[in-house]
Short mmCIF file of C-alpha atoms in Angstrom, two decimals:
data_model
loop_
_atom_site.label_atom_id
_atom_site.label_comp_id
_atom_site.label_asym_id
_atom_site.label_seq_id
_atom_site.Cartn_x
_atom_site.Cartn_y
_atom_site.Cartn_z
CA MET A 1 -0.30 40.20 115.47
CA ILE A 2 -0.07 36.83 113.74
CA ASP A 3 -1.10 33.79 115.76
CA PHE A 4 0.76 30.85 114.23
CA GLY A 5 -1.18 28.26 116.22
CA ALA A 6 -4.44 29.54 114.82
CA LEU A 7 -2.86 29.80 111.38
CA ARG A 8 -2.00 26.10 111.46
CA GLU A 9 -5.55 25.26 112.53
CA MET A 10 -7.14 27.24 109.71
CA MET A 11 -4.67 26.00 107.08
CA PRO A 12 -6.76 23.04 105.81
CA SER A 13 -9.65 25.37 105.04
CA ILE A 14 -7.37 27.94 103.39
CA LEU A 15 -5.74 25.20 101.29
CA ASP A 16 -9.18 24.02 100.13
CA GLY A 17 -9.88 27.58 99.04
CA PHE A 18 -6.49 27.84 97.38
CA TRP A 19 -7.21 24.72 95.33
CA LEU A 20 -10.52 26.18 94.11
CA THR A 21 -8.82 29.52 93.30
CA LEU A 22 -6.21 27.63 91.25
CA ARG A 23 -8.95 25.77 89.37
CA LEU A 24 -10.82 29.00 88.64
CA LEU A 25 -7.57 30.57 87.48
CA GLY A 26 -6.50 27.60 85.33
CA TYR A 27 -9.79 27.09 83.51
CA SER A 28 -10.53 30.76 82.92
CA ALA A 29 -6.95 31.50 81.83
CA ALA A 30 -7.15 28.69 79.25
CA ILE A 31 -10.57 29.72 77.91
CA ALA A 32 -9.74 33.45 77.92
CA THR A 33 -6.47 32.85 76.05
CA VAL A 34 -8.21 30.90 73.26
CA VAL A 35 -11.11 33.36 72.96
CA GLY A 36 -8.77 36.36 73.25
CA THR A 37 -6.51 35.06 70.47
CA VAL A 38 -9.49 34.51 68.17
CA LEU A 39 -10.72 38.04 68.96
CA ALA A 40 -7.27 39.51 68.30
CA THR A 41 -7.16 37.79 64.90
CA MET A 42 -10.61 39.23 64.17
CA ARG A 43 -9.45 42.72 65.12
CA VAL A 44 -6.57 42.71 62.63
CA SER A 45 -8.37 40.78 59.86
CA PRO A 46 -9.25 42.30 56.47
CA VAL A 47 -12.97 41.52 56.90
CA ALA A 48 -14.78 44.60 58.24
CA VAL A 49 -17.56 42.68 59.97
CA LEU A 50 -15.10 40.63 62.02
CA ARG A 51 -13.09 43.73 62.92
CA GLY A 52 -16.25 45.45 64.09
CA PHE A 53 -17.26 42.45 66.18
CA GLY A 54 -13.82 42.23 67.81
CA THR A 55 -13.78 45.94 68.59
CA SER A 56 -17.29 45.90 70.06
CA TYR A 57 -16.50 42.87 72.19
CA VAL A 58 -13.42 44.55 73.64
CA ASN A 59 -15.16 47.86 74.29
CA ILE A 60 -18.14 46.20 75.94
CA PHE A 61 -16.37 43.76 78.23
CA ARG A 62 -13.36 45.88 79.12
CA ASN A 63 -15.59 48.68 80.39
CA THR A 64 -18.02 46.52 82.37
CA PRO A 65 -17.13 45.92 86.01
CA LEU A 66 -16.42 42.25 86.71
CA VAL A 67 -18.99 42.33 89.52
CA VAL A 68 -21.70 43.25 86.99
CA LEU A 69 -20.66 40.33 84.77
CA PHE A 70 -20.92 38.08 87.81
CA ILE A 71 -24.43 39.40 88.45
CA ILE A 72 -25.42 38.56 84.87
CA PHE A 73 -23.71 35.16 84.57
CA VAL A 74 -23.61 33.75 88.11
CA THR A 75 -26.78 35.21 89.63
CA GLY A 76 -28.75 35.34 86.39
CA GLY A 77 -27.28 32.28 84.68
CA PRO A 78 -29.42 29.64 86.42
CA GLN A 79 -32.55 31.33 85.01
CA LEU A 80 -31.39 30.29 81.54
CA LEU A 81 -29.32 27.19 82.16
CA GLY A 82 -31.10 25.56 85.07
CA ARG A 83 -28.90 23.97 87.74
CA VAL A 84 -25.28 24.76 87.00
CA GLU A 85 -22.47 24.90 89.53
CA PHE A 86 -21.55 28.43 90.62
CA THR A 87 -17.91 27.59 89.98
CA THR A 88 -18.67 26.91 86.31
CA LEU A 89 -20.64 30.13 85.96
CA ALA A 90 -17.87 32.08 87.70
CA THR A 91 -15.37 30.58 85.24
CA ILE A 92 -17.53 31.79 82.34
CA ALA A 93 -17.77 35.33 83.75
CA LEU A 94 -14.01 35.49 84.39
CA SER A 95 -13.18 34.13 80.92
CA VAL A 96 -15.53 36.48 79.09
CA TYR A 97 -14.03 39.45 80.96
CA THR A 98 -10.37 38.46 80.66
CA ALA A 99 -10.65 37.54 76.94
CA ALA A 100 -11.13 41.25 76.13
CA PHE A 101 -7.84 42.10 77.87
CA ILE A 102 -5.96 39.16 76.31
CA CYS A 103 -7.16 40.36 72.90
CA GLU A 104 -5.74 43.82 73.53
CA GLY A 105 -2.51 42.41 74.95
CA ILE A 106 -1.94 40.27 71.85
CA ARG A 107 -2.89 43.08 69.50
CA SER A 108 -0.40 45.44 71.13
CA GLY A 109 2.20 42.68 70.74
CA VAL A 110 1.39 42.29 67.04
CA ASN A 111 1.82 46.03 66.63
CA THR A 112 5.38 45.89 67.97
CA VAL A 113 6.54 43.63 65.11
CA PRO A 114 8.32 45.91 62.60
CA THR A 115 6.19 46.57 59.53
CA GLY A 116 9.06 45.43 57.30
CA GLN A 117 8.50 41.86 58.49
CA ALA A 118 4.91 41.77 57.32
CA GLU A 119 5.80 43.64 54.13
CA ALA A 120 8.52 41.11 53.33
CA ALA A 121 6.09 38.27 53.93
CA ARG A 122 3.53 39.95 51.67
CA SER A 123 6.09 40.53 48.95
CA ILE A 124 7.02 36.85 48.72
CA GLY A 125 3.36 36.12 48.17
CA MET A 126 2.06 35.07 51.59
CA GLY A 127 -1.61 35.60 52.35
CA PHE A 128 -3.11 37.13 55.49
CA THR A 129 -3.26 33.85 57.41
CA GLN A 130 0.28 32.86 56.47
CA THR A 131 1.70 36.31 57.21
CA LEU A 132 0.07 36.23 60.62
CA THR A 133 0.81 32.65 61.68
CA VAL A 134 4.25 32.10 60.12
CA VAL A 135 5.88 35.53 60.36
CA VAL A 136 4.15 37.97 62.71
CA LEU A 137 2.72 35.91 65.60
CA PRO A 138 5.95 33.99 66.39
CA GLN A 139 7.74 37.33 66.75
CA ALA A 140 4.83 38.95 68.54
CA PHE A 141 4.94 36.16 71.14
CA ARG A 142 8.03 37.73 72.67
CA ALA A 143 6.52 41.18 72.96
CA VAL A 144 3.28 39.71 74.28
CA ILE A 145 4.79 38.09 77.38
CA PRO A 146 4.94 41.15 79.72
CA PRO A 147 1.36 42.34 79.05
CA LEU A 148 -0.02 38.79 79.19
CA ALA A 149 1.79 38.13 82.47
CA SER A 150 0.15 41.18 84.05
CA ILE A 151 -3.22 40.05 82.68
CA TYR A 152 -2.85 36.57 84.19
CA ILE A 153 -1.78 38.11 87.51
CA ALA A 154 -4.82 40.40 87.41
CA LEU A 155 -6.97 37.35 86.58
CA ALA A 156 -5.57 35.48 89.59
CA LYS A 157 -6.58 38.42 91.79
CA ASN A 158 -9.93 38.78 90.03
CA THR A 159 -10.94 35.20 90.88
CA SER A 160 -11.51 36.63 94.37
CA VAL A 161 -14.68 38.36 93.12
CA ALA A 162 -16.27 34.90 93.08
CA ALA A 163 -16.20 35.02 96.90
CA ALA A 164 -19.03 37.57 96.82
CA PHE A 165 -21.11 35.09 94.78
CA GLY A 166 -20.91 32.04 96.99
CA VAL A 167 -17.87 30.31 95.47
CA ALA A 168 -15.82 28.98 98.39
CA GLU A 169 -12.39 30.00 97.04
CA LEU A 170 -9.53 31.64 98.89
CA THR A 171 -11.06 35.04 99.70
CA TYR A 172 -14.31 33.36 100.77
CA ARG A 173 -12.38 31.80 103.66
CA MET A 174 -11.75 35.28 105.10
CA ARG A 175 -15.42 35.39 106.01
CA SER A 176 -16.20 31.70 106.54
CA LEU A 177 -13.36 31.38 109.07
CA ASN A 178 -14.66 34.44 110.92
CA GLU A 179 -16.96 32.30 113.07
CA GLN A 180 -14.27 29.90 114.21
CA PHE A 181 -11.49 32.51 114.57
CA PRO A 182 -13.23 35.84 115.22
CA GLN A 183 -10.21 37.40 116.97
CA GLU A 184 -7.61 36.47 114.38
CA THR A 185 -8.63 38.87 111.58
CA VAL A 186 -5.04 39.85 110.81
CA THR A 187 -3.83 36.24 110.90
CA ARG A 188 -6.56 35.14 108.48
CA PHE A 189 -5.78 38.04 106.15
CA PHE A 190 -2.06 37.34 105.94
CA GLY A 191 -2.60 33.58 105.76
CA ILE A 192 -4.77 34.12 102.67
CA VAL A 193 -2.68 36.90 101.12
CA LEU A 194 0.37 34.62 101.27
CA PHE A 195 -1.21 32.28 98.71
CA TYR A 196 -2.14 35.09 96.32
CA MET A 197 1.45 36.31 96.53
CA LEU A 198 2.62 32.79 95.76
CA ILE A 199 0.51 32.79 92.58
CA VAL A 200 1.75 36.25 91.58
CA ALA A 201 5.38 35.21 92.19
CA VAL A 202 5.01 32.01 90.14
CA ILE A 203 3.39 33.80 87.18
CA SER A 204 5.99 36.57 87.08
CA GLY A 205 8.76 34.00 87.51
CA ILE A 206 7.51 32.02 84.51
CA ALA A 207 7.18 35.22 82.48
CA GLN A 208 10.76 36.25 83.31
CA ALA A 209 12.09 32.82 82.41
CA PHE A 210 10.30 32.99 79.05
CA GLU A 211 11.59 36.53 78.44
CA ARG A 212 15.16 35.43 79.11
CA ARG A 213 14.91 32.42 76.82
CA LEU A 214 13.38 34.42 73.99
CA ALA A 215 15.51 37.51 74.43
CA VAL A 216 17.36 38.61 71.31
CA SER A 217 20.84 39.77 72.21
CA MET B 1 -7.91 50.91 58.82
CA SER B 2 -4.40 50.58 57.55
CA SER B 3 -2.57 47.35 58.08
CA VAL B 4 0.56 45.82 56.66
CA LEU B 5 -0.86 42.38 57.32
CA PHE B 6 -2.79 42.45 54.05
CA ASP B 7 -2.55 44.37 50.78
CA ILE B 8 -5.19 46.67 49.42
CA PRO B 9 -7.50 44.02 48.00
CA GLY B 10 -7.85 43.56 44.25
CA PRO B 11 -11.06 42.40 42.59
CA ARG B 12 -10.63 38.73 43.47
CA ALA B 13 -9.61 39.38 47.07
CA GLN B 14 -12.51 41.81 47.40
CA ALA B 15 -14.90 39.11 46.23
CA ARG B 16 -13.38 36.67 48.70
CA TYR B 17 -13.62 39.17 51.57
CA ARG B 18 -17.24 39.78 50.65
CA ILE B 19 -17.98 36.06 50.87
CA VAL B 20 -16.14 35.70 54.19
CA GLY B 21 -17.83 38.87 55.42
CA GLY B 22 -21.25 37.60 54.37
CA VAL B 23 -20.74 34.22 55.99
CA SER B 24 -19.42 35.71 59.23
CA THR B 25 -22.29 38.20 59.34
CA LEU B 26 -24.70 35.27 59.07
CA VAL B 27 -22.84 33.29 61.75
CA LEU B 28 -22.70 36.26 64.14
CA ALA B 29 -26.34 37.14 63.49
CA ALA B 30 -27.31 33.51 64.13
CA LEU B 31 -25.30 33.55 67.36
CA ILE B 32 -26.92 36.76 68.61
CA GLY B 33 -30.33 35.53 67.49
CA TRP B 34 -29.79 32.26 69.35
CA VAL B 35 -28.89 34.11 72.57
CA LEU B 36 -31.96 36.35 72.20
CA TRP B 37 -34.11 33.28 71.53
CA ILE B 38 -32.87 31.58 74.70
CA LEU B 39 -33.53 34.80 76.64
CA TYR B 40 -37.02 34.96 75.14
CA GLN B 41 -37.78 31.32 75.87
CA ASN B 42 -36.77 31.82 79.47
CA ASP B 43 -39.16 34.67 79.90
CA GLN B 44 -36.55 37.44 80.00
CA PHE B 45 -38.63 39.83 77.92
CA SER B 46 -41.81 39.49 79.96
CA GLN B 47 -43.35 42.67 81.24
CA ASN B 48 -42.96 42.02 84.96
CA LYS B 49 -39.17 41.62 84.64
CA TRP B 50 -38.85 45.05 83.03
CA GLN B 51 -41.47 46.74 85.13
CA PRO B 52 -39.12 48.23 87.77
CA PHE B 53 -37.49 50.32 85.06
CA THR B 54 -40.80 52.06 84.38
CA ASP B 55 -41.21 52.98 88.03
CA PRO B 56 -39.92 56.54 88.66
CA ASP B 57 -39.13 55.73 92.31
CA VAL B 58 -36.92 52.81 91.32
CA LEU B 59 -35.15 54.91 88.70
CA LEU B 60 -34.61 57.65 91.28
CA ASN B 61 -33.10 55.12 93.71
CA LEU B 62 -30.80 53.82 90.98
CA GLY B 63 -29.74 57.40 90.22
CA GLU B 64 -28.96 58.01 93.88
CA GLY B 65 -27.02 54.75 94.01
CA LEU B 66 -25.03 55.82 90.97
CA LEU B 67 -24.20 59.13 92.63
CA LEU B 68 -22.91 57.26 95.69
CA THR B 69 -20.80 55.05 93.42
CA LEU B 70 -19.37 58.06 91.60
CA ARG B 71 -18.70 59.82 94.89
CA ALA B 72 -16.83 56.81 96.30
CA ALA B 73 -14.77 56.58 93.12
CA ALA B 74 -14.00 60.32 93.10
CA VAL B 75 -13.00 60.49 96.78
CA ALA B 76 -10.93 57.32 96.41
CA ILE B 77 -9.04 58.52 93.34
CA LEU B 78 -8.23 61.88 94.96
CA LEU B 79 -6.92 60.21 98.11
CA ALA B 80 -5.09 57.66 95.96
CA MET B 81 -3.29 60.46 94.13
CA ALA B 82 -2.00 61.86 97.42
CA PHE B 83 -1.02 58.35 98.57
CA GLY B 84 0.62 57.67 95.21
CA ALA B 85 2.57 60.94 95.26
CA VAL B 86 3.92 60.25 98.75
CA PHE B 87 4.98 56.69 97.99
CA ALA B 88 6.35 57.49 94.54
CA SER B 89 8.63 60.14 96.05
CA GLY B 90 9.53 57.58 98.73
CA ARG B 91 10.56 55.09 96.07
CA LEU B 92 12.50 57.75 94.18
CA SER B 93 14.37 58.81 97.31
CA ASN B 94 18.13 58.41 97.74
CA ARG B 95 17.71 57.20 101.28
CA PRO B 96 17.40 53.40 101.53
CA TRP B 97 15.38 53.60 104.77
CA LEU B 98 12.70 55.52 102.85
CA ARG B 99 13.02 53.63 99.58
CA TRP B 100 12.66 50.08 100.88
CA PRO B 101 9.58 50.50 103.07
CA ALA B 102 7.90 52.51 100.30
CA ALA B 103 8.68 49.78 97.74
CA LEU B 104 7.46 47.06 100.10
CA ILE B 105 4.15 48.81 100.80
CA VAL B 106 3.51 49.61 97.15
CA GLU B 107 4.25 46.05 96.02
CA PHE B 108 2.14 44.61 98.82
CA PHE B 109 -1.00 46.58 97.99
CA ARG B 110 -0.58 45.85 94.29
CA ALA B 111 -0.46 42.12 94.95
CA VAL B 112 -3.44 41.85 97.32
CA PRO B 113 -6.83 41.27 95.66
CA LEU B 114 -8.82 44.44 96.28
CA ILE B 115 -12.00 42.66 97.33
CA LEU B 116 -10.05 40.81 100.03
CA LEU B 117 -8.49 44.08 101.17
CA ILE B 118 -11.89 45.78 101.44
CA LEU B 119 -13.30 42.83 103.40
CA PHE B 120 -10.26 42.87 105.70
CA ILE B 121 -10.61 46.59 106.41
CA PHE B 122 -14.31 46.10 107.08
CA LEU B 123 -13.78 43.19 109.49
CA LEU B 124 -10.84 44.92 111.18
CA ALA B 125 -12.79 48.16 111.68
CA GLY B 126 -15.60 46.12 113.21
CA GLY B 127 -18.24 48.80 112.79
CA THR B 128 -16.12 51.79 113.83
CA LEU B 129 -15.86 52.83 110.18
CA SER B 130 -18.82 53.22 107.83
CA ARG B 131 -19.06 50.85 104.86
CA PHE B 132 -18.47 53.79 102.55
CA TRP B 133 -15.13 54.60 104.17
CA CYS B 134 -14.05 50.96 104.30
CA LEU B 135 -14.60 50.81 100.54
CA VAL B 136 -12.88 54.16 99.91
CA LEU B 137 -9.92 53.19 102.09
CA GLY B 138 -9.43 49.92 100.21
CA LEU B 139 -9.71 51.68 96.86
CA MET B 140 -7.27 54.34 98.02
CA LEU B 141 -4.62 51.84 99.10
CA TYR B 142 -4.84 49.77 95.93
CA ASN B 143 -5.15 52.57 93.37
CA GLY B 144 -2.62 54.64 95.31
CA ALA B 145 -0.09 51.83 94.96
CA VAL B 146 -0.72 51.60 91.21
CA LEU B 147 -0.59 55.40 90.84
CA ALA B 148 2.71 55.45 92.75
CA GLU B 149 4.15 53.20 90.03
CA ILE B 150 2.66 55.40 87.30
CA PHE B 151 4.14 58.52 88.92
CA ARG B 152 7.52 56.84 89.27
CA ALA B 153 7.51 55.78 85.61
CA GLY B 154 6.46 59.31 84.60
CA VAL B 155 9.27 60.96 86.57
CA ASN B 156 11.82 58.46 85.24
CA ALA B 157 10.67 59.25 81.70
CA VAL B 158 11.76 62.91 81.98
CA PRO B 159 15.11 63.27 80.15
CA ARG B 160 18.13 63.02 82.48
CA GLY B 161 19.48 66.35 81.31
CA GLN B 162 16.65 68.10 83.13
CA SER B 163 17.64 66.93 86.60
CA GLU B 164 21.36 67.25 85.80
CA ALA B 165 20.83 70.89 84.80
CA ALA B 166 18.88 71.48 88.01
CA TYR B 167 21.65 69.91 90.08
CA ALA B 168 24.14 72.13 88.24
CA ILE B 169 22.33 75.29 89.34
CA GLY B 170 22.38 74.04 92.91
CA MET B 171 18.90 72.66 93.52
CA ARG B 172 18.32 69.97 96.11
CA LYS B 173 16.80 66.57 95.28
CA GLY B 174 13.39 67.47 96.76
CA GLN B 175 13.29 70.77 94.88
CA ILE B 176 14.17 69.06 91.61
CA LEU B 177 11.38 66.53 92.02
CA ARG B 178 8.85 69.22 92.92
CA ILE B 179 9.83 72.06 90.60
CA ILE B 180 11.51 70.40 87.62
CA LEU B 181 10.47 66.75 87.23
CA ALA B 182 6.88 66.53 88.49
CA PRO B 183 5.40 69.29 86.28
CA GLN B 184 6.99 67.77 83.18
CA ALA B 185 5.94 64.25 84.13
CA VAL B 186 2.28 65.18 84.60
CA THR B 187 1.49 65.49 80.89
CA ALA B 188 3.10 62.13 80.09
CA MET B 189 1.16 60.50 82.91
CA LEU B 190 -2.23 61.99 82.10
CA PRO B 191 -3.53 59.13 79.88
CA ALA B 192 -2.40 56.55 82.44
CA ILE B 193 -4.09 58.47 85.25
CA ILE B 194 -7.37 58.68 83.34
CA SER B 195 -7.19 54.93 82.63
CA GLN B 196 -6.70 54.36 86.33
CA CYS B 197 -9.87 56.36 87.00
CA VAL B 198 -11.73 53.82 84.84
CA VAL B 199 -10.24 51.01 86.94
CA ALA B 200 -11.21 52.80 90.17
CA LEU B 201 -14.77 53.32 88.98
CA LYS B 202 -15.09 49.66 88.01
CA ASP B 203 -13.56 48.55 91.30
CA THR B 204 -16.06 50.61 93.30
CA THR B 205 -18.48 47.76 92.58
CA LEU B 206 -16.33 45.47 94.75
CA GLY B 207 -18.12 47.10 97.69
CA ILE B 208 -20.65 44.31 97.09
CA ILE B 209 -18.66 42.12 99.52
CA ILE B 210 -19.46 44.48 102.41
CA ALA B 211 -22.85 45.55 101.01
CA SER B 212 -21.81 49.18 100.75
CA GLU B 213 -24.59 51.46 99.60
CA ASP B 214 -24.10 52.11 95.91
CA VAL B 215 -25.70 51.41 92.56
CA ILE B 216 -24.91 47.67 92.86
CA PHE B 217 -26.70 47.57 96.22
CA THR B 218 -29.78 49.19 94.67
CA GLY B 219 -29.58 46.78 91.75
CA ARG B 220 -29.47 43.84 94.15
CA LEU B 221 -32.56 45.08 95.95
CA ILE B 222 -34.36 44.99 92.61
CA TYR B 223 -33.27 41.59 91.34
CA ASN B 224 -33.58 39.90 94.72
CA ASP B 225 -37.23 41.04 94.81
CA PHE B 226 -39.25 37.86 94.17
CA ARG B 227 -41.69 39.81 91.97
CA TYR B 228 -38.95 40.66 89.48
CA ASN B 229 -36.15 38.07 89.84
CA ASN B 230 -34.36 39.75 86.93
CA ALA B 231 -30.61 39.63 87.59
CA ILE B 232 -29.77 39.40 83.87
CA ILE B 233 -31.77 42.52 83.01
CA VAL B 234 -30.57 44.57 85.98
CA GLY B 235 -27.00 43.45 85.25
CA THR B 236 -27.34 44.49 81.62
CA MET B 237 -28.72 47.89 82.60
CA LEU B 238 -25.86 48.44 85.06
CA ALA B 239 -23.40 47.32 82.39
CA ILE B 240 -24.78 49.90 79.95
CA VAL B 241 -24.36 52.69 82.51
CA PHE B 242 -20.76 51.68 83.33
CA ILE B 243 -19.84 51.15 79.68
CA THR B 244 -21.09 54.63 78.79
CA ILE B 245 -19.06 56.34 81.51
CA ASN B 246 -15.92 54.23 81.11
CA TYR B 247 -15.96 54.32 77.31
CA SER B 248 -16.08 58.14 77.40
CA LEU B 249 -13.19 58.21 79.86
CA SER B 250 -11.15 55.80 77.70
CA LYS B 251 -11.80 57.95 74.63
CA LEU B 252 -10.61 60.98 76.60
CA ALA B 253 -7.43 59.12 77.54
CA GLN B 254 -6.85 58.19 73.88
CA TYR B 255 -7.44 61.79 72.83
CA VAL B 256 -4.90 63.09 75.35
CA GLU B 257 -2.42 60.41 74.23
CA ARG B 258 -2.79 61.47 70.59
CA ARG B 259 -2.33 65.10 71.56
CA LEU B 260 0.87 64.18 73.35
CA ALA B 261 2.10 62.17 70.38
CA SER B 262 1.44 65.09 68.03
CA ARG B 263 3.61 67.25 70.28
CA GLY B 264 6.36 64.67 70.11
CA GLU B 265 5.92 63.55 73.71
CA ARG B 266 5.36 59.97 74.79
CA ALA B 267 2.77 58.79 77.24
CA VAL B 268 3.77 56.48 80.08
CA ASP B 269 3.55 52.85 78.95
CA LEU B 270 1.06 50.98 81.08
CA THR B 271 1.73 47.40 80.02
CA LYS B 272 3.93 46.54 82.97
CA ILE B 273 2.04 48.57 85.56
CA ALA B 274 -1.53 48.24 84.49
CA SER B 275 -4.16 46.38 86.35
CA ILE B 276 -7.55 45.30 85.14
#
């Protein structure tokens, strides 16, 4: 089934793809986390316009298939922006999509903080910003870890969509190595899957470590 | 909108919110206006880019593509339910030789990126399987693995007393799962299952990697046409169609969840299972 000789030969190419996948993941995770946090703050804020914007953003981008966002940003992007690297455009599409999920993950975390906490903060005279940043968010952080971990894992897997749009990341190698190793379909598949599993294992390991450190006994 | 994060605003807070609201409205309007202006400057509103959407033949093709997409999603989700039921009962089994392989398979298909799985099936089949079935098979394996976890969580959420009572009247494990636990678990799982349908429908578009015939394929034919070259517009149109369908499904899931809550039942929590 798995030809280890061929696997060793194709490894340099797979590692190149892995590096690009990691870059896609790193950049879009960072951007999506910042945008998602801002959106989550908007969704719980007292200003109706901001709430409406946050809600619309989430409903629009959570219900659009990632492939469609890639069509708009990666295929259509150059019409507006001129020559931009596909990797950059793919990062934008991934961030825009994932931000909607991060927003919902954080909001569900905020909702798990007992109302008494916010009420106590209000009653000693804290404003909205203070209540959120000093009292609620630090506690929400704990509850946010499991949903955020699954979102980052999903993001890691979603970077593979870029393969259909000419970004030579990990999944792209499945096809590009087809010419050199046409017989070793199974070997290529498991060689590539191994690296995705590595990413998934690392993310869930980090999440578990965080959960243990922050656990309240 | 009730929130404990802020009090019911008094006159001064109201005035402040109005100012913040006004400023943010202006900022958001400026942002949207700026995007529209860039689109306009780059010729996105010209007649020839929108022309395909006035052509009845093109619209008919898009409609047919959408039907193919919906059909792939429907077939996949039905097969995935069967797959999920089998592997969930495998994971719930007392026998280690059933439990471990089932767990391994479920975890494997949850960890593999779906687009890679579809491509793998397509290359492995090497033309013996139609593109439609390669896509459906990939969707079935992935969504089936997620559904297996949903089913397992649903069954585990049924109070222990139920299965203990069934044991006490002499039922076997298989009977208990089939007659006692599964029917009670279904209602708790319903919102999660509907949400998974949204995921399956969105993931149908991953067929793009093997050029399966669906609404994305039709869309590509339009925007790759040198006369139109309108990926942004086609993408936006496709987005509107998907948002409409998925938003309705999500609302349905929320409705079912509220119904359950009003009956004092709890829906299965998706945060640790869910995929996006």
